[in-house]
mmCIF file of C-alpha atoms in Angstrom:
data_model
loop_
_atom_site.group_PDB
_atom_site.id
_atom_site.type_symbol
_atom_site.label_atom_id
_atom_site.label_comp_id
_atom_site.label_asym_id
_atom_site.label_seq_id
_atom_site.Cartn_x
_atom_site.Cartn_y
_atom_site.Cartn_z
ATOM 1 C CA LEU A 1 -144.574 -59.366 -11.236
ATOM 2 C CA ALA A 2 -141.062 -59.578 -12.668
ATOM 3 C CA MET A 3 -140.399 -55.912 -11.851
ATOM 4 C CA GLU A 4 -141.613 -56.316 -8.272
ATOM 5 C CA GLU A 5 -139.513 -59.435 -7.825
ATOM 6 C CA TYR A 6 -136.499 -57.654 -9.326
ATOM 7 C CA ASP A 7 -136.919 -54.698 -6.932
ATOM 8 C CA GLY A 8 -137.188 -57.087 -3.966
ATOM 9 C CA HIS A 9 -134.018 -58.947 -4.970
ATOM 10 C CA ARG A 10 -132.174 -55.669 -5.690
ATOM 11 C CA GLN A 11 -133.067 -54.297 -2.249
ATOM 12 C CA ARG A 12 -131.979 -57.573 -0.642
ATOM 13 C CA LEU A 13 -128.674 -57.449 -2.588
ATOM 14 C CA GLU A 14 -128.052 -53.851 -1.488
ATOM 15 C CA PHE A 15 -128.822 -54.767 2.125
ATOM 16 C CA LEU A 16 -126.530 -57.812 2.072
ATOM 17 C CA SER A 17 -123.772 -55.870 0.282
ATOM 18 C CA GLY A 18 -123.954 -53.183 2.965
ATOM 19 C CA GLN A 19 -123.762 -55.843 5.662
ATOM 20 C CA ARG A 20 -120.742 -57.445 3.957
ATOM 21 C CA ASP A 21 -118.986 -54.070 3.691
ATOM 22 C CA ASP A 22 -119.654 -53.409 7.394
ATOM 23 C CA LEU A 23 -118.254 -56.815 8.322
ATOM 24 C CA GLU A 24 -115.145 -56.326 6.196
ATOM 25 C CA GLY A 25 -114.594 -52.890 7.740
ATOM 26 C CA ALA A 26 -115.035 -54.317 11.255
ATOM 27 C CA ARG A 27 -112.646 -57.152 10.424
ATOM 28 C CA GLY A 28 -110.031 -54.646 9.241
ATOM 29 C CA SER A 29 -110.478 -52.569 12.408
ATOM 30 C CA ILE A 30 -110.141 -55.660 14.598
ATOM 31 C CA LEU A 31 -106.989 -56.779 12.785
ATOM 32 C CA LYS A 32 -105.463 -53.315 13.238
ATOM 33 C CA ALA A 33 -106.358 -53.356 16.944
ATOM 34 C CA VAL A 34 -104.878 -56.834 17.396
ATOM 35 C CA GLN A 35 -101.680 -55.755 15.621
ATOM 36 C CA LYS A 36 -101.405 -52.673 17.835
ATOM 37 C CA ILE A 37 -102.008 -54.771 20.977
ATOM 38 C CA ASN A 38 -99.379 -57.309 19.873
ATOM 39 C CA ASP A 39 -96.838 -54.570 19.144
ATOM 40 C CA THR A 40 -97.437 -52.987 22.545
ATOM 41 C CA ALA A 41 -97.287 -56.402 24.250
ATOM 42 C CA ARG A 42 -93.975 -57.238 22.550
ATOM 43 C CA GLU A 43 -92.462 -53.916 23.566
ATOM 44 C CA ARG A 44 -93.649 -54.152 27.181
ATOM 45 C CA PHE A 45 -92.677 -57.833 27.429
ATOM 46 C CA LEU A 46 -89.098 -57.092 26.388
ATOM 47 C CA GLU A 47 -88.872 -54.157 28.819
ATOM 48 C CA VAL A 48 -90.200 -56.202 31.736
ATOM 49 C CA PHE A 49 -88.130 -59.242 30.733
ATOM 50 C CA GLU A 50 -84.943 -57.174 31.012
ATOM 51 C CA LYS A 51 -85.979 -55.835 34.420
ATOM 52 C CA ILE A 52 -86.846 -59.327 35.647
ATOM 53 C CA GLN A 53 -83.501 -60.627 34.406
ATOM 54 C CA THR A 54 -81.637 -57.927 36.356
ATOM 55 C CA ASN A 55 -83.728 -58.509 39.484
ATOM 56 C CA PHE A 56 -83.395 -62.283 39.109
ATOM 57 C CA GLU A 57 -79.615 -62.022 39.113
ATOM 58 C CA GLU A 58 -79.720 -59.898 42.291
ATOM 59 C CA VAL A 59 -82.119 -62.181 44.162
ATOM 60 C CA PHE A 60 -80.236 -65.278 42.970
ATOM 61 C CA VAL A 61 -76.968 -63.946 44.377
ATOM 62 C CA GLN A 62 -78.748 -63.039 47.618
ATOM 63 C CA LEU A 63 -80.243 -66.538 48.020
ATOM 64 C CA PHE A 64 -77.206 -68.532 46.909
ATOM 65 C CA GLY A 65 -74.542 -66.285 48.361
ATOM 66 C CA GLY A 66 -72.983 -65.834 44.925
ATOM 67 C CA GLY A 67 -73.135 -67.488 41.536
ATOM 68 C CA GLU A 68 -74.610 -66.352 38.259
ATOM 69 C CA THR A 69 -77.839 -66.838 36.394
ATOM 70 C CA GLU A 70 -79.377 -65.887 33.087
ATOM 71 C CA LEU A 71 -82.813 -65.885 31.512
ATOM 72 C CA ARG A 72 -82.769 -66.625 27.776
ATOM 73 C CA LEU A 73 -85.494 -66.324 25.203
ATOM 74 C CA HIS A 74 -85.685 -69.252 22.791
ATOM 75 C CA GLU A 75 -85.456 -68.308 19.152
ATOM 76 C CA ALA A 76 -88.929 -67.816 17.717
ATOM 77 C CA GLU A 77 -90.550 -65.677 15.053
ATOM 78 C CA ASP A 78 -92.421 -63.771 17.738
ATOM 79 C CA VAL A 79 -91.111 -63.067 21.251
ATOM 80 C CA LEU A 80 -94.661 -63.580 22.542
ATOM 81 C CA ASP A 81 -94.402 -67.220 21.455
ATOM 82 C CA ALA A 82 -90.803 -67.744 22.612
ATOM 83 C CA GLY A 83 -89.964 -70.024 25.491
ATOM 84 C CA ILE A 84 -87.775 -68.920 28.373
ATOM 85 C CA GLU A 85 -84.774 -70.944 29.529
ATOM 86 C CA ILE A 86 -83.166 -70.486 32.925
ATOM 87 C CA ILE A 87 -79.412 -71.038 33.095
ATOM 88 C CA ALA A 88 -77.961 -71.078 36.602
ATOM 89 C CA ARG A 89 -74.536 -71.433 38.130
ATOM 90 C CA PRO A 90 -74.694 -71.683 41.897
ATOM 91 C CA PRO A 91 -71.353 -71.045 43.623
ATOM 92 C CA GLY A 92 -68.904 -73.836 42.885
ATOM 93 C CA LYS A 93 -70.832 -75.290 39.934
ATOM 94 C CA ARG A 94 -70.609 -74.826 36.206
ATOM 95 C CA PRO A 95 -73.463 -73.176 34.233
ATOM 96 C CA GLN A 96 -76.213 -75.619 33.463
ATOM 97 C CA SER A 97 -79.911 -75.903 32.848
ATOM 98 C CA ILE A 98 -81.964 -75.988 36.026
ATOM 99 C CA THR A 99 -83.113 -79.523 35.219
ATOM 100 C CA MET A 100 -79.606 -80.686 36.150
ATOM 101 C CA LEU A 101 -79.710 -79.141 39.653
ATOM 102 C CA SER A 102 -80.952 -80.626 42.916
ATOM 103 C CA GLY A 103 -84.522 -80.169 44.115
ATOM 104 C CA GLY A 104 -83.462 -77.634 46.727
ATOM 105 C CA GLU A 105 -81.510 -75.597 44.193
ATOM 106 C CA ARG A 106 -84.451 -75.648 41.794
ATOM 107 C CA SER A 107 -86.744 -74.485 44.596
ATOM 108 C CA LEU A 108 -84.407 -71.600 45.405
ATOM 109 C CA ILE A 109 -84.252 -70.639 41.733
ATOM 110 C CA ALA A 110 -88.065 -70.638 41.511
ATOM 111 C CA ILE A 111 -88.223 -68.507 44.657
ATOM 112 C CA ALA A 112 -85.628 -66.120 43.190
ATOM 113 C CA LEU A 113 -87.673 -65.777 39.995
ATOM 114 C CA LEU A 114 -90.861 -65.125 41.956
ATOM 115 C CA PHE A 115 -89.209 -62.425 44.031
ATOM 116 C CA ALA A 116 -87.596 -60.907 40.913
ATOM 117 C CA VAL A 117 -91.123 -60.365 39.598
ATOM 118 C CA PHE A 118 -92.198 -59.005 43.008
ATOM 119 C CA LYS A 119 -89.499 -56.334 42.727
ATOM 120 C CA ILE A 120 -91.201 -54.989 39.623
ATOM 121 C CA ARG A 121 -94.780 -55.366 40.760
ATOM 122 C CA PRO A 122 -95.162 -56.118 44.444
ATOM 123 C CA SER A 123 -98.271 -58.017 45.386
ATOM 124 C CA PRO A 124 -100.046 -56.966 48.585
ATOM 125 C CA PHE A 125 -100.593 -60.610 49.537
ATOM 126 C CA CYS A 126 -98.769 -63.853 48.743
ATOM 127 C CA VAL A 127 -99.497 -67.466 49.721
ATOM 128 C CA LEU A 128 -96.539 -69.851 49.641
ATOM 129 C CA ASP A 129 -97.359 -73.514 50.222
ATOM 130 C CA GLU A 130 -94.426 -75.737 51.208
ATOM 131 C CA VAL A 131 -91.943 -73.851 49.002
ATOM 132 C CA ASP A 132 -89.266 -74.554 51.580
ATOM 133 C CA ALA A 133 -89.881 -78.321 51.707
ATOM 134 C CA ALA A 134 -86.881 -79.190 49.502
ATOM 135 C CA LEU A 135 -84.517 -76.702 51.176
ATOM 136 C CA ASP A 136 -81.810 -77.577 53.667
ATOM 137 C CA GLU A 137 -81.278 -75.645 56.947
ATOM 138 C CA ALA A 138 -78.957 -72.975 55.524
ATOM 139 C CA ASN A 139 -81.202 -72.296 52.564
ATOM 140 C CA VAL A 140 -84.303 -72.091 54.752
ATOM 141 C CA VAL A 141 -82.588 -69.355 56.746
ATOM 142 C CA ARG A 142 -81.744 -67.476 53.514
ATOM 143 C CA PHE A 143 -85.339 -67.910 52.365
ATOM 144 C CA ALA A 144 -86.617 -66.562 55.700
ATOM 145 C CA HIS A 145 -84.355 -63.515 55.406
ATOM 146 C CA LEU A 146 -85.679 -62.903 51.897
ATOM 147 C CA ILE A 147 -89.255 -63.063 53.188
ATOM 148 C CA ASN A 148 -88.376 -60.569 55.927
ATOM 149 C CA ASP A 149 -86.863 -58.203 53.334
ATOM 150 C CA TYR A 150 -90.064 -58.211 51.269
ATOM 151 C CA SER A 151 -92.555 -58.250 54.148
ATOM 152 C CA ALA A 152 -92.623 -54.441 54.242
ATOM 153 C CA SER A 153 -94.537 -54.363 50.939
ATOM 154 C CA THR A 154 -96.154 -57.819 50.845
ATOM 155 C CA GLN A 155 -98.019 -59.849 53.436
ATOM 156 C CA PHE A 156 -96.957 -63.494 53.288
ATOM 157 C CA LEU A 157 -98.942 -66.528 54.334
ATOM 158 C CA ILE A 158 -96.513 -69.424 54.403
ATOM 159 C CA ILE A 159 -97.683 -72.984 54.831
ATOM 160 C CA THR A 160 -94.736 -74.980 56.136
ATOM 161 C CA HIS A 161 -93.582 -77.797 58.374
ATOM 162 C CA ASN A 162 -90.078 -76.389 58.682
ATOM 163 C CA LYS A 163 -89.144 -75.270 62.186
ATOM 164 C CA ARG A 164 -86.587 -72.701 60.977
ATOM 165 C CA ALA A 165 -89.165 -71.016 58.763
ATOM 166 C CA MET A 166 -91.669 -70.983 61.626
ATOM 167 C CA GLU A 167 -89.098 -69.383 63.953
ATOM 168 C CA LYS A 168 -88.825 -66.373 61.635
ATOM 169 C CA ALA A 169 -92.605 -65.785 61.430
ATOM 170 C CA ASP A 170 -94.192 -62.726 63.040
ATOM 171 C CA LEU A 171 -97.391 -64.631 63.691
ATOM 172 C CA LEU A 172 -97.931 -68.376 63.848
ATOM 173 C CA TYR A 173 -101.141 -70.350 63.427
ATOM 174 C CA GLY A 174 -101.153 -74.089 63.969
ATOM 175 C CA VAL A 175 -103.476 -76.499 62.240
ATOM 176 C CA THR A 176 -103.715 -80.136 63.271
ATOM 177 C CA MET A 177 -105.756 -83.092 62.110
ATOM 178 C CA GLU A 178 -107.326 -85.703 64.358
#
């Protein structure tokens, strides 16, 4: 019986050792794939980040009628884990973090960043809900012009209460509540 039991345990050991080797090989393959994906993601992120930065500066100047802006990556071991800081200097102001700007200026900066991304990869459809709520009259007109510039490649659905924004629309639907 000892020989039979030994053979059974030996076969079980060989089976489990084979399974362990397969798992270790799969783990190594997965780690290599993850490393390759991370390397590709880092490379593409930096390429797209530079393009967005360039486009952001252009759209910012278009919306604000001048000024300067910059996107900065926070120092981190890996760019995929780094935060992004937006530094903006609207005309007549000194460079500062966007947290120090008015609500309307922050809205315009967010719109500029969105459209900077659209320049790289236009979306066929975009829904904007009350993005112009914090904007004054002059900035609403600039926003409307920006929408018109991009409407050739993107269809916009804008939810707004602003009369100036509604005046620039090609088609207007009204929704009321009782």
